[in-house]
Each structure stands twice: as structure tokens, then as C-alpha cells.
PDB file of C-alpha atoms in Angstrom:
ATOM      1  CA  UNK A   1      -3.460  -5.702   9.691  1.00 86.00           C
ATOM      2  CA  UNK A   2      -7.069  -4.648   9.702  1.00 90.00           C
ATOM      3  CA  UNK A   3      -6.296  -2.477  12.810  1.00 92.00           C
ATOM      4  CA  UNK A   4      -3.381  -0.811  11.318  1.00 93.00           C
ATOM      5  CA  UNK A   5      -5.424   0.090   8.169  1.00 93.00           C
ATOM      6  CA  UNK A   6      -7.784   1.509  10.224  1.00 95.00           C
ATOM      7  CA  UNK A   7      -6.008   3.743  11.967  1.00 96.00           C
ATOM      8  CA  UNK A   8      -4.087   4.939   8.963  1.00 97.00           C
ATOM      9  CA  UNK A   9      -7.550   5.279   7.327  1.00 97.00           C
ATOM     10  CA  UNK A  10      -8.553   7.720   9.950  1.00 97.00           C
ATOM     11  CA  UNK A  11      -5.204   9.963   9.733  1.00 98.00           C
ATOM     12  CA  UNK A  12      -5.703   9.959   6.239  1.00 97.00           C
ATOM     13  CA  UNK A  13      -9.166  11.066   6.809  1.00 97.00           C
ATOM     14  CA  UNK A  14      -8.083  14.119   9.345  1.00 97.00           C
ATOM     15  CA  UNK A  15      -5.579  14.948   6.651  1.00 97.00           C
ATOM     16  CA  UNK A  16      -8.154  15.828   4.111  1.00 96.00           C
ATOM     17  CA  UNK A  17      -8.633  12.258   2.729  1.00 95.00           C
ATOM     18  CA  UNK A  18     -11.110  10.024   3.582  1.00 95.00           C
ATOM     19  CA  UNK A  19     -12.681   7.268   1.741  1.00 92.00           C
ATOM     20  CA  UNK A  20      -9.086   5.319   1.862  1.00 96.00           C
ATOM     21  CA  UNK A  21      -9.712   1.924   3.143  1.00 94.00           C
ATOM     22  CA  UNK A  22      -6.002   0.953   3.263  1.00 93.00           C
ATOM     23  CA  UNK A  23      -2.827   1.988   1.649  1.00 92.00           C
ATOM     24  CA  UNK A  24      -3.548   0.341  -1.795  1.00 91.00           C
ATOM     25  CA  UNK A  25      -6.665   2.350  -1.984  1.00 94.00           C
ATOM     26  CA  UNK A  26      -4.222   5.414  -2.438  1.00 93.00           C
ATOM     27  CA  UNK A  27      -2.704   3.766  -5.823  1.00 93.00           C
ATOM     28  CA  UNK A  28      -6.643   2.965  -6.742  1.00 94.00           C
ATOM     29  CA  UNK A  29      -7.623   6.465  -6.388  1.00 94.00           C
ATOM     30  CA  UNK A  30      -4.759   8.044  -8.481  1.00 93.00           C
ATOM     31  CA  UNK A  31      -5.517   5.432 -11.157  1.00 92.00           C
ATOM     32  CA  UNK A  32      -9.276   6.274 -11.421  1.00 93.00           C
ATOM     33  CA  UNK A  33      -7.822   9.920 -11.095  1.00 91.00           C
ATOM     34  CA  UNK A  34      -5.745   8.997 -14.396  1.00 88.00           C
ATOM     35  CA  UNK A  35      -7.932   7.271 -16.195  1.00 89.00           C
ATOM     36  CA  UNK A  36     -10.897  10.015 -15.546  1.00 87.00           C
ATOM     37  CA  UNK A  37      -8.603  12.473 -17.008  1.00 85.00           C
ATOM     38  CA  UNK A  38      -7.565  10.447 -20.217  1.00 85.00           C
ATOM     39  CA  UNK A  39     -11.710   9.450 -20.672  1.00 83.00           C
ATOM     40  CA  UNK A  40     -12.271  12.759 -21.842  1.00 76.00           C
ATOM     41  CA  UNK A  41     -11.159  11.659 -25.436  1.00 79.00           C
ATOM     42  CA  UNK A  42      -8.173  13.910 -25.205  1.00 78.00           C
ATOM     43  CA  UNK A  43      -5.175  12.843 -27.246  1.00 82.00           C
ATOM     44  CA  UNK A  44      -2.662  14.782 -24.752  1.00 88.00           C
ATOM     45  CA  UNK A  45      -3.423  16.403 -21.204  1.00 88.00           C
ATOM     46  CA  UNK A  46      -3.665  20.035 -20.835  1.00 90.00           C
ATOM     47  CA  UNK A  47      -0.940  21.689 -18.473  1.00 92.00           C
ATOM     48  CA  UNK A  48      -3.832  22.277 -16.136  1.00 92.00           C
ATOM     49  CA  UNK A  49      -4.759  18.530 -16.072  1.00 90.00           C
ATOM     50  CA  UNK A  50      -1.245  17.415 -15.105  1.00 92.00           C
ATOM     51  CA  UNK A  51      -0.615  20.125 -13.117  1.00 95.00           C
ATOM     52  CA  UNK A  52      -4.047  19.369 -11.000  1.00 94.00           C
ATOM     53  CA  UNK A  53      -3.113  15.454 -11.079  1.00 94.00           C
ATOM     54  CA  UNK A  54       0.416  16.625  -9.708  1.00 96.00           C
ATOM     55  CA  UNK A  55      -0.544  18.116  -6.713  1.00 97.00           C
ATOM     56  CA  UNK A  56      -3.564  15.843  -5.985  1.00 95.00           C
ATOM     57  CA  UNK A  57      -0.979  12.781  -6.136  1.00 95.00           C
ATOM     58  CA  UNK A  58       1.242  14.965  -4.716  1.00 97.00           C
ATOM     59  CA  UNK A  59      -0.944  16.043  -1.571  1.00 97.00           C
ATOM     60  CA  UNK A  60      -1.632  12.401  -1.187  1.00 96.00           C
ATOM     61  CA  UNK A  61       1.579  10.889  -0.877  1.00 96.00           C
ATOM     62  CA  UNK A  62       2.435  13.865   1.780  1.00 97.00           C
ATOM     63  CA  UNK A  63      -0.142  12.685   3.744  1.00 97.00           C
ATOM     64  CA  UNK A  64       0.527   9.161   3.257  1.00 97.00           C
ATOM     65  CA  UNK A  65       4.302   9.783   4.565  1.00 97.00           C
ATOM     66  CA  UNK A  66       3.513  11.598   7.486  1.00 97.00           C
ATOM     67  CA  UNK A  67       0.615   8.974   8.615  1.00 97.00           C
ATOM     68  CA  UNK A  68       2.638   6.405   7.938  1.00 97.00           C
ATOM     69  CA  UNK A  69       5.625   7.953  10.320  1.00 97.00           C
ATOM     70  CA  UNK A  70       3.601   9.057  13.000  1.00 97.00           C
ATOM     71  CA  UNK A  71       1.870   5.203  13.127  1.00 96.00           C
ATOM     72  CA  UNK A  72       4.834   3.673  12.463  1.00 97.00           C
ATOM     73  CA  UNK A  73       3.066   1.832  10.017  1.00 95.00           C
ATOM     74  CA  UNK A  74       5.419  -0.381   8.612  1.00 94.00           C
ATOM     75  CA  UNK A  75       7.475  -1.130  11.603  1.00 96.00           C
ATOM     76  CA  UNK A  76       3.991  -2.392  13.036  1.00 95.00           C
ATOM     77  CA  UNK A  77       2.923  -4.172   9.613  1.00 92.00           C
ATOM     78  CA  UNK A  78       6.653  -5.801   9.430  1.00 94.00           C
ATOM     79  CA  UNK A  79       6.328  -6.833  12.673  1.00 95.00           C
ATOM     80  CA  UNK A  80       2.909  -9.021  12.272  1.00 92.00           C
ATOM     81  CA  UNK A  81       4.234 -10.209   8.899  1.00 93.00           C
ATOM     82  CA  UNK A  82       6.367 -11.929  10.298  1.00 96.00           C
ATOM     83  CA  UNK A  83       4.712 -13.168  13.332  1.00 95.00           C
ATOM     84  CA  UNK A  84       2.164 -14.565  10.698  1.00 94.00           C
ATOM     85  CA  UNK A  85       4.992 -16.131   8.964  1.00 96.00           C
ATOM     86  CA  UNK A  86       6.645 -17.852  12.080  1.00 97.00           C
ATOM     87  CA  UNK A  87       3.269 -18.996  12.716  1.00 96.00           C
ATOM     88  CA  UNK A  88       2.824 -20.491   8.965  1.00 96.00           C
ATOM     89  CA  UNK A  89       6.231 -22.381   9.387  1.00 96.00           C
ATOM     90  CA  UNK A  90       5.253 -23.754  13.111  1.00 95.00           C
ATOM     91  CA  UNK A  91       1.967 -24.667  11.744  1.00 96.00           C
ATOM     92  CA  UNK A  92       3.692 -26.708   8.204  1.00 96.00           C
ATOM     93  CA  UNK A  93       7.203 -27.408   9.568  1.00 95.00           C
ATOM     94  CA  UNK A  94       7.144 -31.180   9.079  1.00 94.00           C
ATOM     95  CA  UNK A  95       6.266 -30.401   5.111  1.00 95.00           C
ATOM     96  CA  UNK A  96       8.570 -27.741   4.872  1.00 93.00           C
ATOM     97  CA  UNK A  97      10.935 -30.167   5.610  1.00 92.00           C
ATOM     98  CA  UNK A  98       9.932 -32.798   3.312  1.00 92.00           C
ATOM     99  CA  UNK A  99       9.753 -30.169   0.495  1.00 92.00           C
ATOM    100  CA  UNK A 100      13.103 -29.672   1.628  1.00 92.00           C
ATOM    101  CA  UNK A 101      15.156 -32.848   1.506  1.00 91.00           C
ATOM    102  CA  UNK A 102      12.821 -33.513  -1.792  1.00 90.00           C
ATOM    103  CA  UNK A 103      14.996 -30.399  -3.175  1.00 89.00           C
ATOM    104  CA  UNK A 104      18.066 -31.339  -2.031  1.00 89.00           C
ATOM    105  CA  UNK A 105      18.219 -34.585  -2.948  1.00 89.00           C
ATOM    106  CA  UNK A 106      17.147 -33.681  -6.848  1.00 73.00           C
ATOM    107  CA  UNK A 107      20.565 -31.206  -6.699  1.00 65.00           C
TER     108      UNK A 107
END
């Protein structure tokens, strides 16, 4: 997973955004983005404000999609999830199944 972040890290980076650690990061930064904007003490957001938070989040999520694509990001991420997973239920099967009967037998 680490290697996958990375290398969406650096597209996002030669798209215009770097400091993005992984794809949660983007959510982080529009949040600070948000709550920057509302710190001001304003009761309501000038036009301008939304307008600039718009296209920031909008620019963002354009570069998020098009990293994403051309990685195939969550094919690959999928793809380890659930090699991690087999490897969780290999590694715990015989508990699994005792956790199992213990379920069906309280039905």
C-alpha cells in the first residue's frame, strides 16, 4: 500500500499538488481549506470564498481521478486487500472456525 501511495503522491505532485502523502490527505487538505475559511469569524462565506474553495476542491479531485486511472490505483489497492485478507484467514482459520460453529450453534 505504501508503494501505491507513493506513486500516486508523486502524480499528484507533477499535477500541481504535492505535499499529499496518500489519498486521505486530499480530504485533510480540503478540511483545513474549510475550516481556514470559516476561522475568519465570518458568519457566511463570500461568493469569492466558495467560489475559490470550488475550484481548489475542484482542481483536486481532477487530479485525483486522472492519477488514480492512469495507476490503476484501486484495481492495484483491491488487489492487495485482498491478498492481505486471504492471508489473515490462512493465518486464523482454525478460530474462524470456532467463532463459527460458536454462532451457529447459538441460532
Amino acid at each position: 500500500m505504501k508503494k501505491f501511495n507513493a506513486e500516486w503522491s508523486s502524480c499528484m505532485a507533477d499535477a500541481g499538488h504535492p505535499d499529499l502523502a496518500s489519498k486521505d490527505a486530499v480530504y485533510d487538505f480540503m478540511n483545513a481549506q474549510g475550516e481556514e475559511a470559516w476561522a475568519e469569524g465570518v458568519e457566511e462565506l463570500s461568493k469569492e470564498k466558495r467560489a475559490e474553495l470550488r475550484d481548489v476542491e475542484i482542481d483536486l479531485a481532477l487530479a485525483d481521478f486522472h492519477c488514480s486511472e492512469d495507476l490503476d490505483f484501486e484495481q492495484k489497492t483491491l488487489a492487495a486487500q485482498f491478498k492481505l485478507e486471504e492471508q489473515f484467514v490462512a493465518e486464523n482459520k482454525a478460530e474462524l472456525d470456532e467463532m463459527l460453529a460458536a454462532a451457529t450453534q447459538s441460532k
